[in-house]
Tab-separated table of C-alpha atoms in Angstrom:
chain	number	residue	atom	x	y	z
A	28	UNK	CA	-23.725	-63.055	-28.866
A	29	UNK	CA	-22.732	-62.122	-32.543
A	30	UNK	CA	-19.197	-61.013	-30.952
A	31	UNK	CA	-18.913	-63.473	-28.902
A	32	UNK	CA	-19.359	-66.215	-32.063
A	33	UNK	CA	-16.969	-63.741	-33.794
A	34	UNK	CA	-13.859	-63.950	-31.647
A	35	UNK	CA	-14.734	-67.771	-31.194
A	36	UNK	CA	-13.795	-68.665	-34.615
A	37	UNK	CA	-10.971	-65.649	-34.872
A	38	UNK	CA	-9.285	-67.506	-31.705
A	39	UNK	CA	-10.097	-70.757	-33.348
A	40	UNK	CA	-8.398	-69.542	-36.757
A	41	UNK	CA	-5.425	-68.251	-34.856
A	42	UNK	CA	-4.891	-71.227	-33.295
A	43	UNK	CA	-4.802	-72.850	-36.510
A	44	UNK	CA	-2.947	-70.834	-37.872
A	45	UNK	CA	-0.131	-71.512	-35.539
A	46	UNK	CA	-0.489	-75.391	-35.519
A	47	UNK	CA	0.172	-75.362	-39.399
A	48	UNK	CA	3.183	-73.185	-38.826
A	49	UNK	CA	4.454	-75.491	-36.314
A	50	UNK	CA	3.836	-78.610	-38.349
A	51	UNK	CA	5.708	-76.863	-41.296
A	52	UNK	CA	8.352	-76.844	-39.170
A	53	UNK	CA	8.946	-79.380	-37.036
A	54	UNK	CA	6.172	-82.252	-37.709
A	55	UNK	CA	6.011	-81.821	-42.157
A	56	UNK	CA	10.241	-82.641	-42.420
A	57	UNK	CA	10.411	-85.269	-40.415
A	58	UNK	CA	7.223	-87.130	-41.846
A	59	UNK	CA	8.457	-86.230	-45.531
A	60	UNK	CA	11.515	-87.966	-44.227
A	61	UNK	CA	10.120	-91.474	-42.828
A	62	UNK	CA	7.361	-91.320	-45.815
A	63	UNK	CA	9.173	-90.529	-48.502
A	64	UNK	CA	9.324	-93.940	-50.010
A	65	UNK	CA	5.366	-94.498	-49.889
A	66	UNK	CA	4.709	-90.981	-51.462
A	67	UNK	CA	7.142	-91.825	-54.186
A	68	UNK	CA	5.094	-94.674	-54.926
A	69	UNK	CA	1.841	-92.808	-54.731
A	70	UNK	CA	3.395	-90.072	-57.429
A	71	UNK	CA	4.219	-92.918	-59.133
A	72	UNK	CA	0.737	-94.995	-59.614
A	73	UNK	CA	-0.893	-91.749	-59.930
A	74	UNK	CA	1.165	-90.918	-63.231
A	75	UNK	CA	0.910	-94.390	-64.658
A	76	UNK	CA	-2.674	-94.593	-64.148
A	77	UNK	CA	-4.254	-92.825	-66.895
A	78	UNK	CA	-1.852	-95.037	-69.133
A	79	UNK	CA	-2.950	-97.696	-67.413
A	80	UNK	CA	-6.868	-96.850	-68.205
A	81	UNK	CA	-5.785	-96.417	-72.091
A	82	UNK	CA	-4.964	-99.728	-72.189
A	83	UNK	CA	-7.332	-101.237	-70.947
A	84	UNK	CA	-9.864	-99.964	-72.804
A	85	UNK	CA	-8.314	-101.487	-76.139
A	86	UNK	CA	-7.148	-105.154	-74.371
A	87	UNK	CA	-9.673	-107.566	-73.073
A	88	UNK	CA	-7.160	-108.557	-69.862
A	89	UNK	CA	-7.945	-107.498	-66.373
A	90	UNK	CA	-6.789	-104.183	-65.127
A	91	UNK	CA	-4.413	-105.404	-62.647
A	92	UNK	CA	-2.318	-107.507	-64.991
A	93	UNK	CA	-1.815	-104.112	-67.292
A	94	UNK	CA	-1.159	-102.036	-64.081
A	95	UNK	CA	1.362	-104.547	-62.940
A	96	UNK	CA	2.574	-104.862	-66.736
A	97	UNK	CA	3.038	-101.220	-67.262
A	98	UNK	CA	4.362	-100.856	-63.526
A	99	UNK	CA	6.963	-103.142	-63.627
A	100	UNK	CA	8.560	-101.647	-67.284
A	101	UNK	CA	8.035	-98.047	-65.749
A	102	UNK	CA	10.118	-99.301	-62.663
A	103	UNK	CA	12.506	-100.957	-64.295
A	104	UNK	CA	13.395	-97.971	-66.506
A	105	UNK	CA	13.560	-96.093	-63.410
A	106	UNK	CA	15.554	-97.552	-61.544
A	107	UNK	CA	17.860	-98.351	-64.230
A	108	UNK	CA	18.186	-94.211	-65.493
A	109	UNK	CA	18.472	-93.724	-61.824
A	110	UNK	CA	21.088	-96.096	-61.335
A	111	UNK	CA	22.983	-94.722	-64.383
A	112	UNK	CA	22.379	-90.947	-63.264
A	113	UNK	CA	24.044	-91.820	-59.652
A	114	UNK	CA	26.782	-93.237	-60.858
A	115	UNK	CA	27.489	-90.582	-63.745
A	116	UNK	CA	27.546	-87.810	-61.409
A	117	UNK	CA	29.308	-89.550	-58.513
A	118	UNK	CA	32.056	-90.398	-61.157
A	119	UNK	CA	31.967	-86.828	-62.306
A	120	UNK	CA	32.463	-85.289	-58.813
A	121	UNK	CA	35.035	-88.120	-57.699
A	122	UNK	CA	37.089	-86.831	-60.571
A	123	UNK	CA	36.918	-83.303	-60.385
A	124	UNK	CA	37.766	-83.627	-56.605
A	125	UNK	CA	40.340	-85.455	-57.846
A	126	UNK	CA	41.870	-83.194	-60.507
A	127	UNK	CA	41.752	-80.043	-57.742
A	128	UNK	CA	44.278	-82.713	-56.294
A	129	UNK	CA	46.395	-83.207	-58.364
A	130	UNK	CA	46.748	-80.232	-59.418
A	131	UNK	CA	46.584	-78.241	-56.708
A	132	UNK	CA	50.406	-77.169	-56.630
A	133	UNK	CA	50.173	-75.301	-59.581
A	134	UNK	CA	46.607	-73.692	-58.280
A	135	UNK	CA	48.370	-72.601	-55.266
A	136	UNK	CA	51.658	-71.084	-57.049
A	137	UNK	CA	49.396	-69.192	-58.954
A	138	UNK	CA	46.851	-67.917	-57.058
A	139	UNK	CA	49.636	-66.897	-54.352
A	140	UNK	CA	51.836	-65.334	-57.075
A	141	UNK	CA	48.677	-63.107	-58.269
A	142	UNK	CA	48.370	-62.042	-54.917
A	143	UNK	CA	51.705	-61.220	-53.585
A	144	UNK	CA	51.758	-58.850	-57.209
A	145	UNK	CA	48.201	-57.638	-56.193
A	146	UNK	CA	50.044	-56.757	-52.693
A	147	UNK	CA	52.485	-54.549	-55.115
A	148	UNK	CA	50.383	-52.972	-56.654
A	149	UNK	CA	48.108	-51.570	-54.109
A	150	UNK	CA	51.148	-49.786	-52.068
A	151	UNK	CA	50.396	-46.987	-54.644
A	152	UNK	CA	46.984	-46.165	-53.509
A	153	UNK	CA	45.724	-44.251	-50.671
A	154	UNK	CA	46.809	-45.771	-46.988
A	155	UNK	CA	43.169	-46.910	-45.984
A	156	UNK	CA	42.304	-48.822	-49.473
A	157	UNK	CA	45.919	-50.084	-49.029
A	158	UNK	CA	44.652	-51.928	-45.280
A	159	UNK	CA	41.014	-52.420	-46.901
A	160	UNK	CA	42.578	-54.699	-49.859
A	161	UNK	CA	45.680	-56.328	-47.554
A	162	UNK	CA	43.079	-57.450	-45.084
A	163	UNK	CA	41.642	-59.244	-47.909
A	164	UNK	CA	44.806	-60.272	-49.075
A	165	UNK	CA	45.609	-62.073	-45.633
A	166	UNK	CA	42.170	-63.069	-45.942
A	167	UNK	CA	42.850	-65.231	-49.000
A	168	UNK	CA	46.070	-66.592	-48.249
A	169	UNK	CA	44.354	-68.193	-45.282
A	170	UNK	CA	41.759	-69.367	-47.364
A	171	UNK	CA	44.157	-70.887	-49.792
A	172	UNK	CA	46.256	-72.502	-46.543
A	173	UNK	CA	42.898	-74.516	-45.620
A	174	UNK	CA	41.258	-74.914	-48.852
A	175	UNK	CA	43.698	-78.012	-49.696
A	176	UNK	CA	42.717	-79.642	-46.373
A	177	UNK	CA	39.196	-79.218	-46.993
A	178	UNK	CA	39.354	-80.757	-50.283
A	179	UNK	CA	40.545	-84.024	-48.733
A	180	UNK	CA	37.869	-83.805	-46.130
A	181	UNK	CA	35.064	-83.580	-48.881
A	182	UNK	CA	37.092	-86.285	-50.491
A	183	UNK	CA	36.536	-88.428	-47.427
A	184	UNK	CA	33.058	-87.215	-46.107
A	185	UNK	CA	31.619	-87.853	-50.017
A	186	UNK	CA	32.978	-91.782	-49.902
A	187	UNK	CA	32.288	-92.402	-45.918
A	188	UNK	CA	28.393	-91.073	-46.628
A	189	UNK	CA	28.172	-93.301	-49.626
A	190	UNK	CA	29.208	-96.378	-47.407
A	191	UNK	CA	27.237	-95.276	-44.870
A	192	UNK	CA	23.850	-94.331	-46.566
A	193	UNK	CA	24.473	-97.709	-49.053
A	194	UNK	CA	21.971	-99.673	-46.385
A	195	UNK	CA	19.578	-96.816	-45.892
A	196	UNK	CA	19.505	-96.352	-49.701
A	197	UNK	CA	18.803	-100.456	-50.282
A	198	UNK	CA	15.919	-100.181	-47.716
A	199	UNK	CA	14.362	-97.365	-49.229
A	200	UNK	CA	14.514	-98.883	-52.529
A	201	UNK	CA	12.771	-101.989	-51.029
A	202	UNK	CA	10.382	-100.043	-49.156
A	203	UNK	CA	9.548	-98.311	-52.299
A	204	UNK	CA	9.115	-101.239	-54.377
A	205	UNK	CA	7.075	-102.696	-52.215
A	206	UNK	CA	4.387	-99.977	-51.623
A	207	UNK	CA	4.053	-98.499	-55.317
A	208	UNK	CA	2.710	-103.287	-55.635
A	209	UNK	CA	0.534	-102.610	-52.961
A	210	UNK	CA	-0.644	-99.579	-54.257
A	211	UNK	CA	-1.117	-100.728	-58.094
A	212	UNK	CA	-2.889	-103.689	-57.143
A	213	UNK	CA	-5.616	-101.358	-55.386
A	214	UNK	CA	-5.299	-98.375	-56.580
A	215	UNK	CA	-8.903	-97.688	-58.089
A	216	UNK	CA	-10.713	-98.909	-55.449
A	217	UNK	CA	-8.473	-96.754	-52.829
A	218	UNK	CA	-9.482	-93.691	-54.757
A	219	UNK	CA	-13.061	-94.283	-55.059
A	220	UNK	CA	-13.169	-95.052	-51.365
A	221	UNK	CA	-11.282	-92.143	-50.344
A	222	UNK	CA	-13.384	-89.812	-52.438
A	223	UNK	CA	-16.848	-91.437	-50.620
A	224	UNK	CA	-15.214	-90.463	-47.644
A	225	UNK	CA	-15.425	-86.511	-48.251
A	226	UNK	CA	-18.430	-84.329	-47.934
A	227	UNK	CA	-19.773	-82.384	-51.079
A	228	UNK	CA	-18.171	-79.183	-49.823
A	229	UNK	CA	-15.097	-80.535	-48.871
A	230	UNK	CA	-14.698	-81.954	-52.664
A	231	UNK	CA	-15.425	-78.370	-54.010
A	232	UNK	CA	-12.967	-76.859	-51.740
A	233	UNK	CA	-10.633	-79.748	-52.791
A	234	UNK	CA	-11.111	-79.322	-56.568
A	235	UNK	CA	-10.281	-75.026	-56.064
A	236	UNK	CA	-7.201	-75.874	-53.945
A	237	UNK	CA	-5.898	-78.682	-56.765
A	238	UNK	CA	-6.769	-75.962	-59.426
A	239	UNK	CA	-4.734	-72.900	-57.625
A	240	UNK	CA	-1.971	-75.808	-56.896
A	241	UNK	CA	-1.678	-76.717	-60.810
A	242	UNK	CA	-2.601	-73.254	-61.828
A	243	UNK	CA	0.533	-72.045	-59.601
A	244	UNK	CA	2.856	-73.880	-57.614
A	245	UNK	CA	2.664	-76.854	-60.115
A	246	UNK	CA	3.516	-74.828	-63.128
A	247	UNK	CA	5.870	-72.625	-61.852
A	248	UNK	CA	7.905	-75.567	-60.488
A	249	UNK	CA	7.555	-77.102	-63.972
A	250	UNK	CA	8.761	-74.135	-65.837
A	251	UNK	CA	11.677	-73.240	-63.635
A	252	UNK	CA	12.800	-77.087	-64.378
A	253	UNK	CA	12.275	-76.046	-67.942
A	254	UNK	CA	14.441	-73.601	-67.754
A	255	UNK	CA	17.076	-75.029	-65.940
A	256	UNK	CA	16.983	-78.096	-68.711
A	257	UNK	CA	17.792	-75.024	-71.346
A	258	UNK	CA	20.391	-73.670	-68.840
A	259	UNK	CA	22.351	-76.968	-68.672
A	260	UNK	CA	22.330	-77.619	-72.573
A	261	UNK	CA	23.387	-74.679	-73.184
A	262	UNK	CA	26.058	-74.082	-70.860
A	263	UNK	CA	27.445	-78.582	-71.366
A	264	UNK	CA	27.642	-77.419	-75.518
A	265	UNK	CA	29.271	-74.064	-74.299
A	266	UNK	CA	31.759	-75.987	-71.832
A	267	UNK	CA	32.626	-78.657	-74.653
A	268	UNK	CA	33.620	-76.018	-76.899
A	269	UNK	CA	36.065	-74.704	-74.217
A	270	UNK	CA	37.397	-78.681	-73.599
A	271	UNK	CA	36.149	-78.261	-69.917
A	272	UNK	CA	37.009	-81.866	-68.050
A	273	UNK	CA	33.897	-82.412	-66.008
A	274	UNK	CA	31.462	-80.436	-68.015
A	275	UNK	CA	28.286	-82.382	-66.869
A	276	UNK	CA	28.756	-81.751	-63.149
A	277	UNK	CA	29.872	-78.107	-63.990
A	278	UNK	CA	27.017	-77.630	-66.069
A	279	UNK	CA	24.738	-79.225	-63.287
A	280	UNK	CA	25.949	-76.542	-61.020
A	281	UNK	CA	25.415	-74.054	-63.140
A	282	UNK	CA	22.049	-75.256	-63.885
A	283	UNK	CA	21.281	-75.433	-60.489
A	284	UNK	CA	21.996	-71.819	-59.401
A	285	UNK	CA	20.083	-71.027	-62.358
A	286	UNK	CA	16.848	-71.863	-60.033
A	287	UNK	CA	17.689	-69.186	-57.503
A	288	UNK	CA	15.760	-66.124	-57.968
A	289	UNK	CA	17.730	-63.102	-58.271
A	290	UNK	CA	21.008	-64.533	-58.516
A	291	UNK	CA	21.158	-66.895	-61.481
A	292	UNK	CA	24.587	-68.078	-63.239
A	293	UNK	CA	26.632	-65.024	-63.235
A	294	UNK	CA	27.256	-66.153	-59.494
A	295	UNK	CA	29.392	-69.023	-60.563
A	296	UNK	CA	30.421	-67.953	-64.401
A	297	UNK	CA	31.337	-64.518	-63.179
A	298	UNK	CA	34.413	-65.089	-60.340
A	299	UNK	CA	35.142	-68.077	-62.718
A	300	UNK	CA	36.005	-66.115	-65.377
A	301	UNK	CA	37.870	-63.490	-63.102
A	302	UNK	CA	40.068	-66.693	-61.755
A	303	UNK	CA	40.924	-68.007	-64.989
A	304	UNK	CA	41.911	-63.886	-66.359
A	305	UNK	CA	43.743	-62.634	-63.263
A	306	UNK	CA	45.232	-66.187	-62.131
A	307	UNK	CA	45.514	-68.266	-64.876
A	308	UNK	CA	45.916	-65.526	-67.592
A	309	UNK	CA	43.559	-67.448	-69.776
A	310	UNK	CA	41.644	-64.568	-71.029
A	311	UNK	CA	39.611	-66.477	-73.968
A	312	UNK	CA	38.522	-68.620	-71.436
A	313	UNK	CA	37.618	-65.637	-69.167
A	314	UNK	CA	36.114	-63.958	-72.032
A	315	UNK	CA	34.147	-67.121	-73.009
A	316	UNK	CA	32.901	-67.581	-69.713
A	317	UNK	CA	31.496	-63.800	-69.394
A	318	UNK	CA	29.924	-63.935	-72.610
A	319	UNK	CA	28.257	-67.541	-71.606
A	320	UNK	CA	27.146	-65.606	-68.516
A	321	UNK	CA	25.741	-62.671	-70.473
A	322	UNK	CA	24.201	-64.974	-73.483
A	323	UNK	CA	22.388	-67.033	-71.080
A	324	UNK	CA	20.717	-63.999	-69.357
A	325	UNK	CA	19.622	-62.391	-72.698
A	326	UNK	CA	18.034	-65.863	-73.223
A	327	UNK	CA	16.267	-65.836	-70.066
A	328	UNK	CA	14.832	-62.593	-70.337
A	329	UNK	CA	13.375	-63.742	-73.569
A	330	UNK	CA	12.241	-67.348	-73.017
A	331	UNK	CA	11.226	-66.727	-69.665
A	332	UNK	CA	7.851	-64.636	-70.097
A	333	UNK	CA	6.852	-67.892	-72.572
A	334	UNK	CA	7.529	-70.571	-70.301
A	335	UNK	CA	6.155	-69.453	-66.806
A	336	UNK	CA	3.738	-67.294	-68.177
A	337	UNK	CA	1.290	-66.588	-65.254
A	338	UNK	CA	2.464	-69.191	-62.979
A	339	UNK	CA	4.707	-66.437	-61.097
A	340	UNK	CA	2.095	-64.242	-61.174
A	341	UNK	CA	3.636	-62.190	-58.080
A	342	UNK	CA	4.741	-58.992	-57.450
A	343	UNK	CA	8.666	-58.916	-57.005
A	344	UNK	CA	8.790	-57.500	-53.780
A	345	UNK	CA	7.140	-60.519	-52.187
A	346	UNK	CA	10.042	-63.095	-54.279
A	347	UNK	CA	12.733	-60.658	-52.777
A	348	UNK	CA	11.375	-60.937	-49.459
A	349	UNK	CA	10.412	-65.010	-49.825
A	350	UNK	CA	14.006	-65.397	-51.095
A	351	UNK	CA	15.835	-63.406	-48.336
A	352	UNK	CA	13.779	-64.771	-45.431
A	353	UNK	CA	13.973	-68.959	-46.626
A	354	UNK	CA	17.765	-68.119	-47.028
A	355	UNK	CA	18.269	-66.609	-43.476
A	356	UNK	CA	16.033	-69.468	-41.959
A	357	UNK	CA	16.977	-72.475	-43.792
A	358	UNK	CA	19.778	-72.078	-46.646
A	359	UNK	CA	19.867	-72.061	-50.404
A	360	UNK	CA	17.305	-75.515	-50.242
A	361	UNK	CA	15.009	-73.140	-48.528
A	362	UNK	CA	15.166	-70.497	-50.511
A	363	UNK	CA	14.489	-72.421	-53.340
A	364	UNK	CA	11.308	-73.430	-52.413
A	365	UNK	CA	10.140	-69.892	-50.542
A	366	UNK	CA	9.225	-68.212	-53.545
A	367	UNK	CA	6.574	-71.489	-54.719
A	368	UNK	CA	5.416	-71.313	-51.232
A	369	UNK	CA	5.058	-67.791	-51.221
A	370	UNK	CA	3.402	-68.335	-55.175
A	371	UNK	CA	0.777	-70.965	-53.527
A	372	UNK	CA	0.062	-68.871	-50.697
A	373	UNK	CA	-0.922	-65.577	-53.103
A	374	UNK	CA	-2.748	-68.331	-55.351
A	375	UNK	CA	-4.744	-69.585	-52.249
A	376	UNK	CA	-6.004	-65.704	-51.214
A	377	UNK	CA	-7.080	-65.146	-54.943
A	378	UNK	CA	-8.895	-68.086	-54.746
A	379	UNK	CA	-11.201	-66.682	-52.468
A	380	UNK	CA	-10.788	-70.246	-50.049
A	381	UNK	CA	-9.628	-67.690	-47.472
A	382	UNK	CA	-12.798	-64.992	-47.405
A	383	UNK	CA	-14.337	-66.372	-44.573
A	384	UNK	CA	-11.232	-66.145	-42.994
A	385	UNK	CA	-10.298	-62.418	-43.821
A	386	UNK	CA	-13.516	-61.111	-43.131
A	387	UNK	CA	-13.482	-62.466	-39.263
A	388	UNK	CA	-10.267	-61.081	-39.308
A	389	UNK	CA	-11.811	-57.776	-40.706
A	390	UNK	CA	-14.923	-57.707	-38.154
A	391	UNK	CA	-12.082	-58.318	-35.183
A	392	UNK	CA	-10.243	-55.441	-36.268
A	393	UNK	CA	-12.973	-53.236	-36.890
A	394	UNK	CA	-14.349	-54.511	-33.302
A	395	UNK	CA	-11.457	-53.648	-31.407
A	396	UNK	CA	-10.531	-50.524	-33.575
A	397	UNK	CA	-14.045	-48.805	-32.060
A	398	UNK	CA	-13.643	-49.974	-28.721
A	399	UNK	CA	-10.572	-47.964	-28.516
A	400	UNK	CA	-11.538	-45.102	-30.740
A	401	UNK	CA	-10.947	-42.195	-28.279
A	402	UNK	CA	-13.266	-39.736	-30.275
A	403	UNK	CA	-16.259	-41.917	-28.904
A	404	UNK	CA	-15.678	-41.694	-25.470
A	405	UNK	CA	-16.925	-38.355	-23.838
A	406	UNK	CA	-14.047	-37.321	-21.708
A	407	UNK	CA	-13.715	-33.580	-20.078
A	408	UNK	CA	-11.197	-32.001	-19.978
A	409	UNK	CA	-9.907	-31.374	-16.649
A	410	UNK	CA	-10.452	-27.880	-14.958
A	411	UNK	CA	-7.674	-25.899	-13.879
């Protein structure tokens, strides 16, 4: 009977198992998608409401009029920082795009000038480096052939998304607006209700997973935003120096491949700098940009420990291996993220949420690793 109850939940565990990897997948997007504007608003009354509950305790007005008070200003700021945000980087991009434009002549004379001397020099080395490096060669000159066209394609697909995501964009603003009132007006008594709704145990199991997510996930997100604030300030003061046009969305790109474990700046500073010493013969530039690259690294290496602290407390194997599988299964968005899930998911087992869980596991494999122990079975051995 014990084994029977045994395999009962292990099937039962299994199964779940599968149905949250299923919803992770195909159910979790698609309702972060269509909900998106209602748990925006949720984030939102959740982070004004402890200013909210300062102020009331000093003013003798009703809590609703302060939440709506405080609301509102928090809104309006924003939507207006958001507002000016969009349209600074949309600008920025516009015009970048547009410089590769106009000056994409001279890109092209030099970049094909570079090559046809690299495709001089290598007739001195051995015959199979020679095909090795004029396959690449050929390679790039393609490249170069298409790059232009695909420079007026992002050009076009950048302005024909903004007109056609301009509706979608005013309906999720309204649908936001509209839920984060809703919300505020009834936010304390939502809470209170929803918390009556849970048993004792499931509000202890609640309060450990909220810890391990704020202990973990939470902070390590937080940090790595940190850092990437650090990364962009330093590399916008770094880029001004150098009289970059564009520096904010350069530095923005920079700061964003910051976040990619394992692979940081050097991926964009690094063939920068080659381009701009073996194209453009601008080797302070080059030089600039490979000490930026190297500076910024140093920095890391020291600020880092300080700032996440034990929120990545993981081994480096499992990061290596959360990187490489999100970015085989889903891109650089999903390997962003693999490493906090795979930081939650270490966070959850030290918890100890998940004993239950691995000892069934445990008795099942213990179960099945007697039943076909072969030392326990009294077999003869056949006569000749």
């Amino acid at each position: 009977m014990r084994t029977k109850s045994l395999y009962q939940r292990f099937i039962i565990r299994i199964l779940i198992i599968f149905l949250l990897i299923g919803s992770a997948i195909f159910i979790l997007p698609v309702l972060l998608d269509t909900l998106m504007p209602i748990i925006l608003a949720i984030l939102m009354a959740l982070i004004i409401s402890p200013v909210v509950k300062s102020i009331n305790k000093g003013l003798p007005v009703g809590r609703k009029f302060i939440s709506f008070l405080v609301g509102s200003f928090l809104l309006i700021v924003l939507l207006l920082f958001s507002f000016w945000i969009f349209q600074l980087i949309i600008s920025q991009v516009i015009g970048l795009i547009s410089s590769i434009i106009r000056n994409w002549s001279k890109i092209e004379r030099a970049s094909l000038s570079f090559i046809d001397k690299l495709s001089y020099d290598v007739k001195l080395l051995p015959p199979m480096a020679v095909n090795i490096i004029n396959t690449g060669i050929d390679s790039i000159r393609n490249t170069l052939a298409n790059l232009q066209a695909n420079v007026f394609n992002m050009t076009f697909y950048i302005t024909s998304s903004l007109i056609n995501t301009s509706s979608s964009i005013i309906f999720f603003a309204i649908t936001f607006i509209t839920a984060f009132y809703i919300i505020l007006a009834d936010f304390t008594s939502f809470t209170s209700r929803l918390s009556r709704s849970f048993s004792r145990s499931s509000k202890e199991s609640f309060r450990v997973f909220n810890q391990v997510l704020k202990a973990s996930t939470v902070n390590y997100i937080k940090s790595q935003l940190l850092l990437s604030l650090i990364c962009f300030l330093v590399s916008i003061v770094s880029l001004y120096f150098l009289d970059q046009d564009y520096l904010i969305i350069i530095a923005l790109i920079i700061a964003f491949v910051d976040i990619l474990p394992l692979v940081g700046t050097v991926i964009v500073l690094i063939p920068w700098a080659i381009v701009e010493i073996l194209i453009f013969s601008n080797l302070q530039k080059g030089l600039v940009l490979i000490g930026l690259a190297i500076v910024w690294q140093l920095i890391r290496q020291i600020i880092s420990p300080k700032i996440i602290g034990q929120a990545a407390d993981i081994h480096p194997l499992i990061s290596t291996i959360a990187l490489y599988a999100g970015l085989r299964m889903g891109g650089v968005l999903l390997a962003i993220f693999a490493p906090v899930i795979a930081i939650f998911i270490v966070g959850i087992i030290k918890s100890g949420l998940l004993d239950n869980w691995f000892y069934d596991f445990r008795e099942v494999f213990f179960d099945i690793k007697d039943r076909l122990d072969i030392k326990k079975r009294k077999l003869k051995a056949p006569k000749n």
